[in-house]
């Protein structure tokens, strides 16, 4: 950690020195004043302050120079994942996850369509998602750079992305729950990917009148088992736990001292369900009556043992530990948390949990040691309406920090500081974990939701950079009509005071959370090797085509076209079929050169592929329209790219 910090600081210092030297030269009016006078002129012409220029020097990344960190951000309603470089704040990629994406050909060929359709629920084709919380895979509580998970709040789905090739590999869901929010968060060795539900409903689907909310509606949390070797979630080895019908919110996995435990907070312990046109209080005020909501404390290691011992019921294909079993076995406890909490974040050493309430001005710091002792002594303040033991609030906390109006989420640096987003105040607050004192606040623009620091939720945070994920942009950018982008703001943590460095407008949905990982932990491939890999399976495709074996063959199930793509032609480039034929295209990009991607498009048949070097794709379609259909490569791959074309001829 220190080593990286030092190596990065040196160039920053050197750059600043050049800047200062330039200013000094100008002041002296020496012979070498050319460059410095130029800088002064530029500053004047662009109305830049000295602080602006240092911010520029800290973030400017010359062409060919790579970033120190990657941010993996949720793409919000776009249903995708954004990849951003730090400190440059350049967007590097949008990874297609839950939504069709033309550039990557995602949802246009057989494999990616199959993957996308595997996430369909309730007989609906789902072509969007509300992604909230990406989670990088961890080893020993540290990001290992291998996998990324992300949830879809709207449809309670979880996706697995491999950082080997930056593509989505799997989408899973359980009909146990209808939506989620407390996910994805991973356990310290990625044994499980946690997906906490949000709005209670009858478990497993089905109808129950809303008036039976307390009796029939339930919350739940799913622990998805991750098989790292296979790089896939294994639904059969996963399990869930039934929870009371509070609205469970964010979750976090314990680590080190609290490894084996999970923490989920909640709001609406009033169990209000709205009905404001039917004489009930609106949900928002009905859910804000109590002074305290509940932090759920779950012993997942013991839950795992209970499931292995058969103490579960299967609901909607998922093994579920029923609420009564969880109570009887002592694996679920509650403790009060101040009014309408939102974030729960476990400290790097795993000894404490920081909870912030939207309607409370404090961050509350819970001691895991105290919680564990109270659980062992069975020292309860009482039970909730379902018989879940409640720990005495005052005896579980170490203290509270006065943060400001609307504290939400917290991250950490490696020097014992915490950073909490302050939504209503539009600020990021730095405070000391040791003495629970507020140190400094920096204004952000505007209405900050999540906050992220470099490796800021691991056992080994880097500090260095903080990003404010702001919901409102207002006056920050040139106007673009009533729907505005989100605004990510990069903040430097290395100086005496926090310094705002750069803004990045996000024009594709509302990202909620993101994680920042050291760039050298990510080691993606540059081509699929050997040639003919199907990215969905990471294996050679049974239909892969090698040079010299191309051709067109009529079989019982239709016309099979075995095609290769190489700069700058498809072989074969003429496809002759008859109207009504089923056509199976098998296309391999036989190149291994870095960046030698070919596209493949046939207008009027909605065919659009991206074939990365070494990639194989299959497309099945019915040639139900007679005519002449040009096909062509959609990536400007070579000087003769325009000539990389051919014809699909469908004879009447
Ligand atoms: S949530 Cu959106 S700002 Cu879904 Cu993590 Cu807090
Ligand atoms: Cu291949 Cu253009």
Short mmCIF file of C-alpha atoms and ligand atoms in Angstrom, two decimals, residues 565-570 589 591 596-600 632-638 640-645, ligand 2:
data_model
loop_
_atom_site.label_atom_id
_atom_site.label_comp_id
_atom_site.label_asym_id
_atom_site.label_seq_id
_atom_site.Cartn_x
_atom_site.Cartn_y
_atom_site.Cartn_z
CA UNK A 565 -13.36 -13.36 -40.70
CA UNK A 566 -9.89 -11.93 -41.26
CA UNK A 567 -8.71 -8.55 -42.53
CA UNK A 568 -10.35 -7.80 -44.93
CA UNK A 569 -12.79 -10.48 -45.99
CA UNK A 570 -15.35 -13.00 -44.87
CA UNK A 589 -12.56 -14.32 -36.23
CA UNK A 591 -7.07 -13.28 -36.00
CA UNK A 596 -8.35 -6.77 -34.59
CA UNK A 597 -12.11 -6.89 -34.02
CA UNK A 598 -14.51 -7.46 -36.90
CA UNK A 599 -18.19 -6.70 -36.86
CA UNK A 600 -20.76 -8.67 -38.84
CA UNK A 632 -20.60 -6.16 -43.98
CA UNK A 633 -18.03 -5.64 -41.26
CA UNK A 634 -19.03 -2.87 -38.83
CA UNK A 635 -15.58 -2.17 -37.33
CA UNK A 636 -13.12 -0.07 -39.34
CA UNK A 637 -10.57 -2.86 -39.20
CA UNK A 638 -8.22 -2.06 -42.07
CA UNK A 640 -9.88 -2.28 -47.03
CA UNK A 641 -12.55 -2.41 -44.33
CA UNK A 642 -15.23 -1.02 -46.64
CA UNK A 643 -14.52 -3.92 -48.94
CA UNK A 644 -15.04 -6.41 -46.08
CA UNK A 645 -18.54 -7.19 -47.30
CU1 LIG B 2 -13.38 -6.23 -40.60
CU2 LIG B 2 -13.97 -4.03 -41.04
#
